[in-house]
XYZ file of C-alpha atoms in Angstrom:
737
model
C -13.778 68.860 -35.181
C -10.214 67.723 -36.679
C -8.364 68.369 -33.484
C -10.827 65.989 -31.901
C -10.501 63.743 -34.352
C -6.585 63.605 -34.236
C -6.557 63.547 -30.521
C -8.925 60.532 -30.741
C -6.867 58.967 -33.075
C -3.985 59.594 -30.931
C -5.568 57.947 -28.373
C -6.515 54.643 -30.356
C -2.927 54.616 -31.288
C -1.780 54.758 -27.735
C -4.128 52.252 -26.426
C -2.811 49.547 -29.107
C 0.663 50.336 -28.117
C -0.417 49.700 -24.584
C -2.278 46.535 -25.297
C 0.480 45.298 -27.553
C 3.125 45.719 -24.463
C 0.923 44.225 -22.213
C 0.465 41.410 -24.612
C 4.435 41.066 -24.994
C 4.981 40.975 -21.009
C 2.528 38.746 -20.476
C 4.080 36.404 -22.963
C 7.121 36.577 -21.329
C 5.834 35.807 -17.810
C 3.308 33.132 -18.151
C 3.494 31.498 -21.458
C 1.344 31.048 -24.516
C -1.569 30.757 -22.697
C -1.602 34.085 -21.055
C -0.348 35.101 -24.396
C -3.370 34.035 -26.329
C -5.648 35.807 -23.520
C -4.003 38.968 -23.785
C -4.438 38.489 -27.629
C -7.742 38.473 -26.968
C -7.769 41.303 -24.718
C -5.978 43.556 -27.195
C -8.188 42.920 -30.467
C -11.445 43.777 -28.162
C -9.790 46.997 -27.049
C -8.886 48.157 -30.580
C -12.875 46.777 -31.590
C -14.270 49.025 -28.760
C -12.337 52.163 -29.762
C -12.889 51.424 -33.542
C -16.522 51.318 -32.837
C -16.443 54.331 -30.923
C -14.778 55.991 -33.588
C -16.986 55.123 -36.094
C -19.738 56.565 -34.174
C -18.155 60.027 -34.722
C -16.933 59.418 -38.152
C -19.687 57.333 -40.253
C -18.519 55.292 -42.956
C -19.477 55.800 -46.498
C -21.703 53.487 -48.034
C -21.551 51.659 -51.092
C -24.234 50.562 -53.281
C -23.960 46.770 -52.260
C -24.250 47.313 -48.716
C -20.969 47.170 -47.664
C -18.627 49.561 -45.574
C -15.243 50.676 -45.873
C -13.198 53.692 -43.977
C -13.005 56.895 -45.197
C -9.363 57.914 -46.889
C -8.526 60.168 -44.070
C -8.641 57.402 -41.574
C -7.305 54.849 -43.929
C -4.356 56.875 -44.089
C -3.936 57.164 -40.298
C -4.043 53.131 -39.874
C -1.262 53.268 -42.366
C 0.589 55.750 -40.549
C 0.766 54.224 -37.181
C -1.754 51.587 -36.529
C -1.950 47.765 -37.688
C -5.001 45.788 -38.422
C -5.965 42.544 -36.811
C -4.788 40.512 -39.431
C -1.106 41.315 -38.636
C -1.336 41.294 -35.118
C 1.527 39.471 -33.679
C 3.788 39.961 -36.892
C 5.081 43.476 -36.568
C 8.614 44.311 -37.229
C 9.493 43.597 -33.130
C 8.060 40.093 -33.243
C 10.161 36.938 -34.041
C 8.165 33.997 -35.354
C 9.622 30.803 -36.323
C 8.258 28.212 -38.191
C 6.155 25.931 -36.270
C 5.921 27.972 -33.537
C 2.372 29.029 -31.881
C 1.441 31.906 -33.340
C -2.462 32.358 -32.059
C -6.029 31.360 -33.012
C -7.132 33.128 -35.994
C -9.990 35.151 -35.331
C -12.542 36.627 -37.898
C -13.255 40.285 -38.385
C -15.613 41.453 -35.538
C -18.711 42.097 -37.278
C -22.267 41.609 -36.077
C -22.710 38.534 -38.435
C -19.928 36.734 -36.277
C -21.309 37.171 -32.713
C -22.922 34.280 -31.312
C -25.866 33.098 -32.825
C -25.388 35.081 -36.169
C -25.224 33.968 -39.338
C -21.438 33.427 -39.457
C -20.786 31.953 -35.928
C -20.312 28.391 -37.403
C -18.046 29.117 -39.889
C -15.919 31.525 -37.466
C -16.114 28.624 -34.782
C -14.995 26.270 -37.734
C -11.876 28.108 -38.321
C -10.940 29.210 -34.904
C -11.155 25.272 -33.479
C -9.642 22.662 -36.240
C -10.338 19.089 -35.486
C -8.032 17.191 -33.208
C -7.063 14.385 -35.538
C -5.924 17.170 -38.230
C -3.920 18.956 -35.380
C -2.310 15.321 -34.530
C -1.581 14.819 -37.980
C 0.250 18.197 -38.253
C 1.815 17.776 -35.136
C 3.310 14.385 -36.321
C 4.485 15.826 -39.822
C 6.282 18.344 -37.639
C 7.981 15.851 -35.597
C 8.972 13.664 -38.738
C 10.579 16.908 -40.232
C 12.172 18.046 -36.865
C 13.623 14.473 -36.331
C 15.545 14.968 -39.794
C 16.749 18.251 -39.277
C 17.891 17.469 -35.712
C 19.831 14.219 -36.918
C 21.348 16.935 -39.524
C 22.135 19.313 -36.466
C 23.795 16.961 -34.415
C 26.152 15.799 -37.432
C 27.314 19.425 -37.595
C 27.661 19.775 -33.908
C 29.736 16.457 -34.000
C 30.616 14.367 -31.146
C 33.166 15.560 -28.691
C 33.990 17.189 -25.378
C 30.440 18.129 -24.696
C 29.050 14.500 -25.162
C 31.949 13.211 -23.068
C 31.106 15.884 -20.263
C 27.493 14.895 -19.864
C 28.356 10.935 -20.250
C 30.480 11.455 -16.770
C 27.643 13.595 -15.408
C 25.110 11.350 -16.434
C 27.174 7.839 -15.568
C 27.010 9.246 -11.545
C 23.024 8.939 -11.793
C 23.369 5.702 -13.205
C 25.990 4.745 -10.747
C 23.744 5.952 -7.939
C 21.385 3.221 -9.265
C 23.441 0.690 -9.195
C 24.459 1.453 -5.579
C 20.998 1.483 -4.380
C 20.362 -2.183 -5.652
C 23.230 -3.410 -3.249
C 22.772 -1.343 -0.477
C 20.383 -3.322 1.613
C 21.848 -6.698 0.631
C 25.048 -5.769 2.211
C 23.492 -4.029 5.235
C 20.981 -6.892 5.955
C 23.372 -8.873 7.850
C 24.243 -6.166 10.186
C 20.720 -4.262 10.307
C 19.014 -7.572 11.235
C 20.984 -7.520 14.534
C 20.708 -4.395 15.160
C 17.080 -4.243 14.862
C 16.013 -7.485 15.872
C 14.633 -8.393 12.766
C 12.490 -11.248 12.294
C 12.729 -13.050 8.818
C 9.395 -11.931 7.204
C 10.718 -8.282 8.358
C 14.031 -9.282 6.377
C 12.103 -10.240 3.230
C 10.267 -6.875 3.540
C 13.460 -4.787 3.672
C 15.291 -6.673 0.663
C 12.400 -5.979 -1.485
C 10.956 -2.371 -0.364
C 13.611 -0.526 -2.375
C 12.155 -2.396 -5.454
C 8.555 -1.236 -4.867
C 10.133 2.254 -4.228
C 12.140 1.996 -7.465
C 9.040 0.628 -9.464
C 6.838 3.592 -8.358
C 9.558 6.133 -8.907
C 10.295 4.718 -12.788
C 6.635 5.265 -13.740
C 6.550 8.680 -11.928
C 9.780 10.398 -12.754
C 9.488 8.739 -16.367
C 6.367 10.581 -17.066
C 7.109 13.745 -15.408
C 10.332 13.917 -17.781
C 8.119 14.137 -20.680
C 6.453 16.974 -19.251
C 8.707 19.237 -17.203
C 12.210 18.348 -18.645
C 14.654 15.369 -18.338
C 17.229 17.778 -16.561
C 14.725 19.043 -13.995
C 13.165 15.826 -13.219
C 16.512 14.073 -12.830
C 17.562 16.466 -10.253
C 14.397 16.272 -8.514
C 14.385 12.421 -8.334
C 18.127 12.454 -7.167
C 17.169 14.869 -4.565
C 14.699 12.579 -2.829
C 17.241 9.930 -3.265
C 19.830 11.770 -1.498
C 17.847 13.042 1.238
C 16.137 9.831 2.371
C 19.467 7.813 1.885
C 21.086 10.348 4.598
C 18.177 10.082 7.242
C 17.984 6.033 6.774
C 21.529 6.126 7.978
C 20.609 8.176 11.409
C 16.942 6.763 11.884
C 16.752 3.607 14.716
C 13.329 2.170 14.290
C 12.937 -0.633 11.948
C 9.605 1.042 10.543
C 11.079 4.505 9.883
C 14.321 2.807 8.426
C 12.178 0.793 6.042
C 10.134 4.019 5.066
C 13.212 6.485 4.355
C 14.753 3.190 1.827
C 11.256 3.146 0.276
C 11.362 6.795 -0.405
C 15.100 6.673 -1.385
C 14.059 3.757 -4.090
C 11.354 6.274 -5.448
C 13.927 8.955 -5.643
C 16.344 6.807 -7.634
C 13.771 4.981 -9.896
C 13.674 7.950 -11.886
C 17.526 7.665 -13.003
C 17.827 4.449 -15.612
C 14.413 5.859 -17.842
C 15.344 9.465 -17.632
C 19.507 9.191 -18.123
C 19.270 7.043 -21.203
C 16.601 9.392 -22.705
C 18.309 12.573 -21.856
C 21.806 11.040 -23.352
C 20.606 9.628 -26.653
C 19.305 13.059 -27.538
C 22.696 14.495 -27.566
C 23.882 11.716 -30.073
C 24.054 11.289 -33.870
C 22.953 8.275 -34.873
C 26.039 6.241 -35.635
C 27.399 7.183 -32.244
C 24.015 6.200 -30.701
C 24.235 2.416 -29.797
C 27.892 2.198 -29.000
C 27.811 5.405 -26.432
C 24.757 4.187 -24.674
C 26.253 0.795 -24.209
C 29.187 2.720 -22.591
C 27.133 4.483 -20.474
C 25.528 1.056 -18.994
C 29.149 0.606 -17.682
C 28.434 3.138 -14.729
C 25.626 0.669 -13.364
C 28.645 -1.681 -13.246
C 30.924 0.730 -11.400
C 28.154 1.405 -9.037
C 27.965 -2.263 -8.067
C 31.919 -2.613 -7.577
C 31.909 0.941 -5.641
C 29.229 -0.412 -3.259
C 31.131 -3.721 -2.691
C 34.267 -1.948 -2.177
C 32.708 0.404 0.598
C 30.979 -2.401 2.315
C 34.218 -4.258 2.247
C 36.324 -1.474 3.646
C 33.845 -0.179 6.228
C 31.040 -2.708 7.699
C 33.721 -5.238 8.957
C 35.286 -2.146 11.023
C 32.995 -2.448 14.112
C 35.028 0.553 16.031
C 33.705 2.965 13.600
C 30.789 3.351 15.698
C 29.313 5.387 18.886
C 26.297 5.317 20.857
C 24.662 7.907 23.309
C 23.204 5.242 25.939
C 21.249 2.410 24.880
C 18.590 4.390 23.190
C 20.632 5.580 20.254
C 23.459 3.577 18.189
C 25.408 4.530 15.130
C 27.430 1.425 13.866
C 29.552 1.333 11.242
C 26.843 -0.358 8.680
C 24.926 3.096 8.991
C 28.220 4.749 8.006
C 28.193 2.693 4.738
C 24.788 3.582 4.012
C 25.488 7.059 4.450
C 28.900 6.710 1.996
C 26.480 4.915 -0.670
C 24.708 8.446 -1.072
C 27.762 10.232 -2.547
C 27.152 9.489 -6.224
C 23.592 10.753 -6.058
C 24.768 14.081 -4.411
C 27.828 14.215 -6.850
C 25.267 13.778 -9.987
C 23.176 16.619 -8.843
C 25.976 19.036 -8.306
C 27.241 18.234 -11.908
C 23.594 18.405 -13.533
C 23.216 22.132 -12.466
C 26.226 22.865 -14.797
C 24.537 20.883 -17.495
C 21.779 21.942 -19.895
C 18.462 20.587 -20.746
C 18.008 18.506 -23.674
C 17.352 20.830 -27.043
C 15.009 18.338 -28.233
C 12.572 18.230 -25.535
C 12.564 22.348 -26.140
C 11.801 21.762 -29.713
C 9.026 19.539 -29.167
C 7.516 21.945 -26.812
C 7.744 24.668 -29.303
C 10.707 26.584 -27.523
C 12.881 27.311 -30.523
C 15.480 29.746 -28.989
C 16.187 27.815 -25.954
C 17.050 24.703 -28.129
C 19.063 26.391 -30.397
C 21.041 27.939 -27.844
C 21.975 24.767 -26.101
C 22.669 23.047 -29.627
C 25.158 26.196 -30.479
C 26.925 25.444 -26.795
C 27.418 21.864 -27.914
C 28.784 23.261 -31.291
C 30.971 25.574 -30.109
C 32.291 23.155 -27.285
C 32.853 20.375 -29.226
C 34.736 22.773 -31.945
C 37.068 24.612 -29.644
C 38.267 21.206 -27.993
C 38.998 19.842 -31.096
C 40.682 22.987 -32.103
C 38.518 24.763 -34.971
C 36.964 27.948 -32.750
C 36.669 29.805 -35.567
C 33.720 27.272 -37.189
C 30.372 28.879 -36.957
C 27.063 27.287 -36.069
C 25.362 27.717 -39.420
C 21.836 26.637 -38.607
C 19.794 29.565 -37.859
C 16.384 28.254 -38.086
C 14.959 24.793 -36.496
C 11.829 23.210 -37.067
C 9.443 23.530 -33.751
C 6.212 21.140 -33.016
C 3.065 22.668 -33.228
C 1.630 23.082 -29.639
C -1.793 22.064 -29.235
C -2.667 24.521 -26.386
C -5.929 24.404 -23.987
C -6.852 27.881 -22.841
C -7.969 27.969 -19.559
C -8.890 30.825 -17.710
C -8.797 30.711 -13.952
C -9.016 34.366 -13.351
C -7.171 36.671 -11.360
C -8.984 36.145 -8.199
C -8.704 32.562 -7.869
C -7.085 31.263 -4.685
C -3.339 30.396 -4.792
C -4.373 26.530 -3.582
C -6.953 26.659 -6.491
C -4.408 27.339 -9.152
C -2.236 24.763 -8.135
C -4.569 22.187 -8.152
C -5.646 23.303 -11.499
C -2.169 22.787 -12.580
C -1.766 19.207 -10.950
C -4.906 18.079 -12.471
C -3.646 19.566 -16.140
C -0.437 17.814 -15.750
C -1.640 14.471 -14.441
C -4.277 14.596 -17.158
C -1.562 14.972 -19.583
C 0.580 12.233 -18.154
C -2.442 10.037 -18.517
C -2.839 10.869 -21.957
C 1.146 10.044 -22.713
C 0.996 6.736 -21.277
C -2.572 5.901 -23.246
C -0.771 6.885 -26.301
C 1.976 4.566 -25.816
C -1.049 1.849 -26.243
C -2.567 3.680 -29.226
C -2.711 1.430 -32.429
C 0.618 2.944 -33.623
C 2.541 1.723 -30.387
C 0.460 -1.060 -28.891
C 2.129 -3.995 -30.816
C 5.637 -2.424 -29.880
C 4.541 -1.971 -26.528
C 3.534 -5.298 -25.566
C 6.051 -7.054 -27.121
C 8.584 -4.762 -24.819
C 6.744 -5.499 -21.686
C 7.240 -8.987 -22.203
C 10.956 -8.696 -23.063
C 11.552 -6.509 -20.100
C 9.641 -8.802 -17.856
C 11.002 -12.144 -18.750
C 14.682 -10.683 -18.815
C 13.919 -8.856 -15.441
C 12.355 -12.025 -13.901
C 15.332 -14.496 -14.677
C 17.932 -12.185 -14.088
C 16.880 -10.477 -10.773
C 15.689 -14.185 -9.512
C 19.517 -15.910 -10.418
C 21.296 -12.923 -9.148
C 19.777 -12.880 -5.756
C 19.226 -16.828 -5.759
C 22.973 -17.151 -6.350
C 23.878 -15.714 -3.145
C 21.412 -17.208 -1.251
C 22.890 -20.846 -2.427
C 26.528 -19.735 -1.462
C 25.016 -18.825 2.037
C 23.157 -22.219 2.297
C 26.083 -24.193 1.166
C 27.936 -22.515 4.026
C 25.465 -23.147 6.181
C 25.148 -27.058 5.518
C 28.804 -27.095 5.811
C 28.619 -25.553 9.169
C 26.062 -27.742 10.598
C 27.771 -30.498 9.349
C 30.273 -29.494 12.220
C 27.483 -29.136 15.199
C 28.436 -31.038 18.258
C 25.393 -32.808 20.084
C 25.508 -33.436 23.594
C 22.918 -35.578 25.430
C 21.787 -36.243 29.000
C 24.933 -34.379 30.674
C 24.859 -33.039 34.186
C 26.781 -30.296 35.167
C 27.352 -28.539 38.623
C 29.124 -25.900 40.243
C 31.168 -24.909 37.017
C 31.730 -21.757 35.786
C 31.688 -21.069 31.952
C 33.487 -17.916 30.806
C 34.653 -18.899 27.360
C 32.572 -18.972 24.049
C 30.035 -21.546 23.266
C 29.463 -22.018 19.659
C 27.523 -24.612 17.395
C 26.482 -26.966 19.791
C 23.086 -28.349 20.781
C 22.257 -29.710 24.138
C 19.608 -32.258 25.059
C 17.770 -33.272 28.031
C 20.815 -31.723 30.240
C 20.905 -30.725 34.024
C 22.908 -27.761 34.966
C 22.687 -26.995 38.769
C 24.398 -24.310 40.725
C 26.428 -23.133 37.340
C 27.799 -19.585 36.449
C 27.913 -18.203 33.010
C 30.019 -15.214 32.844
C 30.966 -13.115 30.091
C 29.931 -15.475 27.915
C 29.400 -15.129 23.995
C 26.883 -17.969 22.865
C 27.071 -18.647 18.751
C 24.400 -20.807 17.292
C 23.374 -22.585 20.679
C 20.396 -24.812 21.152
C 19.277 -25.969 24.788
C 16.342 -28.486 24.441
C 14.200 -30.240 27.068
C 17.123 -28.915 29.672
C 16.893 -28.009 33.273
C 18.595 -25.050 34.656
C 18.502 -24.889 38.825
C 20.037 -21.854 40.686
C 22.248 -20.768 37.797
C 23.452 -17.168 37.090
C 24.012 -15.527 33.831
C 25.885 -12.180 33.682
C 26.787 -10.226 30.633
C 25.801 -12.740 27.868
C 25.785 -11.762 24.559
C 24.240 -14.280 22.019
C 23.647 -14.703 18.173
C 21.185 -17.620 16.891
C 20.672 -18.869 20.333
C 17.597 -20.649 21.198
C 16.304 -22.449 24.692
C 13.217 -25.041 23.499
C 10.903 -26.781 26.338
C 13.562 -25.879 28.877
C 12.738 -25.183 32.808
C 14.466 -22.666 35.053
C 14.216 -22.731 38.625
C 15.503 -19.537 40.810
C 18.070 -18.679 38.346
C 19.182 -15.034 37.916
C 19.794 -12.974 34.580
C 21.763 -9.974 34.857
C 22.936 -7.881 31.848
C 22.268 -10.153 29.436
C 20.338 -9.618 25.538
C 18.548 -13.370 26.200
C 14.963 -12.103 25.274
C 11.859 -13.531 25.547
C 11.869 -14.622 21.971
C 15.025 -17.122 22.737
C 12.720 -18.836 25.150
C 10.453 -21.320 23.272
C 7.644 -23.034 25.380
C 10.081 -22.690 28.159
C 9.144 -22.385 31.990
C 10.513 -19.721 34.243
C 9.960 -20.396 38.172
C 11.369 -17.994 40.575
C 13.632 -16.631 38.087
C 14.684 -12.981 38.042
C 15.981 -10.512 35.147
C 17.608 -7.664 35.977
C 19.583 -4.778 33.878
C 18.571 -6.261 30.429
C 20.564 -5.036 27.587
C 18.026 -3.137 25.264
C 17.835 -3.750 21.466
C 19.897 -6.279 19.571
C 23.640 -6.259 20.477
C 25.870 -6.325 17.348
C 28.464 -9.054 17.601
C 30.293 -9.819 14.018
C 32.934 -11.677 14.774
C 31.324 -14.886 13.825
C 30.227 -13.349 10.284
C 33.771 -11.832 9.669
C 34.726 -14.444 7.053
C 31.175 -14.636 5.696
C 30.893 -11.190 5.365
C 33.829 -10.727 3.587
C 32.943 -13.488 1.225
C 29.617 -11.959 0.643
C 31.137 -8.778 -0.632
C 34.190 -10.789 -2.351
C 31.275 -12.508 -4.645
C 29.260 -9.688 -5.344
C 32.554 -7.486 -6.352
C 33.457 -10.308 -8.830
C 29.795 -10.577 -10.304
C 30.143 -6.866 -10.903
C 33.587 -7.148 -12.387
C 32.434 -9.652 -14.586
C 30.239 -7.719 -16.437
C 33.123 -5.498 -18.025
C 33.769 -7.675 -20.830
C 30.117 -8.033 -21.837
C 29.784 -4.363 -21.593
C 32.817 -3.809 -23.776
C 31.828 -6.166 -26.430
C 28.554 -4.944 -26.442
C 29.275 -1.368 -27.056
C 32.089 -2.106 -30.012
C 29.225 -4.410 -32.047
C 26.167 -2.595 -31.210
C 26.161 -0.452 -34.133
C 27.729 -3.232 -36.368
C 25.335 -6.332 -35.979
C 22.279 -4.344 -34.854
C 20.065 -4.121 -31.558
C 17.977 -7.371 -32.209
C 20.788 -9.521 -32.748
C 22.622 -8.305 -29.841
C 19.510 -8.921 -27.868
C 18.356 -12.197 -29.073
C 21.641 -13.730 -29.245
C 23.052 -12.653 -25.711
C 19.291 -14.027 -24.280
C 19.845 -17.318 -26.138
C 23.657 -17.940 -24.793
C 22.486 -16.642 -21.307
C 19.717 -19.204 -21.491
C 22.341 -22.085 -22.328
C 24.471 -21.015 -19.665
C 21.802 -21.534 -16.991
C 21.883 -25.116 -17.190
C 25.505 -25.118 -16.171
C 23.965 -24.217 -12.621
C 23.213 -27.996 -12.269
C 26.893 -28.326 -11.808
C 27.703 -25.809 -9.043
C 27.828 -27.850 -5.763
C 30.879 -25.935 -4.204
C 31.285 -22.097 -3.292
C 33.769 -21.628 -6.101
C 31.618 -23.087 -8.690
C 28.655 -21.097 -7.648
C 30.688 -17.941 -8.122
C 32.321 -18.877 -11.413
C 28.757 -19.607 -12.838
C 27.592 -16.182 -11.263
C 30.576 -14.475 -13.453
C 29.780 -16.241 -16.383
C 25.805 -15.425 -16.188
C 26.473 -11.644 -15.553
C 29.074 -11.406 -17.996
C 26.812 -12.750 -20.722
C 23.524 -11.611 -20.014
C 24.709 -7.774 -19.757
C 24.997 -7.458 -23.498
C 21.183 -8.135 -23.705
C 20.258 -5.384 -21.142
C 22.521 -2.969 -23.241
C 20.723 -3.827 -26.425
C 17.234 -3.741 -24.465
C 17.804 -0.244 -23.335
C 19.117 1.065 -26.212
C 15.863 -0.476 -28.597
C 13.533 0.915 -25.937
C 15.167 4.390 -26.405
C 14.654 4.247 -29.959
C 11.175 2.798 -30.825
C 9.168 6.069 -29.097
C 9.211 9.307 -30.410
C 10.770 12.138 -27.889
C 7.521 13.449 -26.292
C 6.703 9.716 -25.405
C 9.991 8.250 -24.608
C 10.679 8.634 -21.080
C 7.173 7.790 -20.282
C 7.213 4.474 -22.168
C 10.984 3.592 -20.516
C 9.744 4.536 -17.135
C 6.710 1.988 -17.397
C 8.595 -0.579 -19.015
C 11.594 0.029 -16.222
C 8.634 0.048 -13.495
C 7.572 -3.388 -15.110
C 10.796 -4.686 -14.443
C 11.160 -4.098 -10.807
C 7.636 -5.365 -10.553
C 9.336 -8.443 -12.233
C 12.411 -8.613 -10.026
C 10.089 -8.530 -6.748
C 8.095 -11.485 -8.083
C 11.599 -13.464 -9.474
C 13.181 -12.494 -6.323
C 10.481 -13.900 -4.220
C 9.871 -17.067 -5.816
C 13.403 -17.795 -6.207
C 14.037 -17.611 -2.688
C 11.187 -19.661 -1.621
C 13.328 -22.578 -3.149
C 16.589 -22.076 -1.812
C 17.861 -25.442 -0.202
C 14.663 -27.240 -1.453
C 15.215 -28.094 -5.240
C 18.098 -26.260 -7.532
C 16.028 -27.597 -11.085
C 12.995 -25.425 -10.518
C 14.853 -21.914 -10.106
C 17.065 -23.081 -13.191
C 14.083 -24.137 -15.536
C 11.949 -20.986 -14.761
C 15.371 -18.631 -15.884
C 16.083 -20.567 -18.691
C 12.191 -20.490 -19.588
C 11.859 -17.039 -19.296
C 15.388 -16.003 -21.378
C 13.911 -18.350 -24.420
C 10.868 -16.747 -24.206
C 12.588 -13.274 -23.970
C 14.550 -14.225 -26.705
C 12.073 -15.303 -29.126
C 9.902 -12.591 -28.660
C 12.893 -9.817 -28.941
C 13.131 -11.258 -32.618
C 9.868 -9.679 -33.488
C 10.617 -6.059 -32.423
C 11.668 -3.864 -35.079
C 15.271 -3.049 -35.684
C 16.211 0.526 -35.360
C 19.669 0.738 -36.279
C 20.565 3.440 -38.462
C 17.518 5.359 -37.765
C 16.967 9.020 -36.942
C 15.591 9.357 -33.499
C 11.843 9.703 -33.456
């Protein structure tokens, strides 16, 4: 009997060890949810063996009806086993403060079974009220914020932060490049793809729509799967579709690629600022986030310089027949993807945000990264012997939901459940930004973001369009007009430019190897004329009659003949597609690139001033003050009637307004807690892009009609934004929530 008892005891001990190992391995593979399931499995296993053991070795009864184990069995438990109450706390486990330790379970007596007298009490112990859990989580976050600030002080500011600064700067630079790409390639792409005016407008706005979706999507994802991982995925999407867009030929395909490219790069701004802020202590945060903004300016300078160096070189092109053409503007699109590719490569060498790990209960991962930051900075400063003194960091209590999907569930079903769970978490995060605690802040920031974006993007697009309009007015003032001319047996083999011919009659004339630029023929008759090797831009025939005429190898397509009559006329070997001819736009192209180059370069002084003063005068003063000065500078636009005057005013407005953008980025980062930071930033940045689309559409429609309305719109929006900015809370000197 004793041998049987010992064998059974050894078997129980072995089963416990096996269950414990199963739990440990499962925890490593699938995380806390499966850990909880294995914990349940192990407890049931122990309970089953203990009940079997009790059948063979009955307990001794006490007078009050209770039960206790015999002395011999208690001794065996002390020697090798452990009770349910100490499960998860053995000598091999490391339990950190605030880390999830499993759901407390009651004893496995019959009274705690479903329907038993103790079931209500057991349920209350196992499942705590959500409000209480949220309060505990909020308290953990406050304790972590204070401790995290102290740890960053110990880590110091040095080589690690500067390395991350340049890596994230590449990602921000890619965003700046993306804004300018379409504007620079549009003059070339519209000829290469025969774009109409509505198509040109859609191409100009499609990137903003993509960035709006991307900011919202990747901002929300970064709070759930991590800053670094989300940024790498978003930049990868941008790189892939930027690459494809440089090769595709069709307009609709090009439009689709630019849309998805914008979706990818849309995550750059909300993730980059949140990511970098979580490595900065409070006295460095405002200044260095402002320095980071300079890379957006560098992106604009890079795009302008590359456009200037590449697009006018029309020899950098090749074609395969008439079906596939690769011109210099496509080379420019390809080169603009380089910052995004470089950022992806550099990010692979950088760690995830330790604050993100600690917010998600991953103590060891967060501690290791903070130690890496400390050791990197200390070695660079010449103190390699300094030891990272932090041993335990507060982690935020997690509110886990255990979903048992079973081992027989199909793979697609598991992924569907994961996606649904992730979507629900993102939805909850977005709704949390409008909870009573953050509702007022969110609505105030929405108004400020919208007003600033509406005025800034509207005016910055309106400036170049106004310059083009001024150039067009000057060009049209030199237009030559010919009326009722009669031309017979004449060969035209030279360039015809900027002319209007009305009620003319052309008989037996030859138009050979001819370039037509901005030519208009109205109410004219062409009889027995011959057109060969004609290349035309902005050339139209209106209400004209062609009799017995021949068109050979020309690009005079149907849309160039408006209400025209073609009698016994023939078209042979027409050129396919729109032929590129940039020679007439050579000087204009350089002017566009030069204007944008100066506009982005003018941002440099404002960036330097805002970085140096951000932590001295505060975020709100910087934001409101810069907005007011920008509002005043808008009224000077009334006096810009020349190209040089408009360029000077563009530089003035850009240099002043950048300080308010820097302050807005910093204050948005600091007003939300870490588990909602990129979600809120992404939502606000998406609203910013929506405002940009509205501003661009409204301001472009007013080019050449009125100058007062756009200026009043922009000034009013900036005034409202500066007023609302004063109602926001000041975040200078506060720890990062």
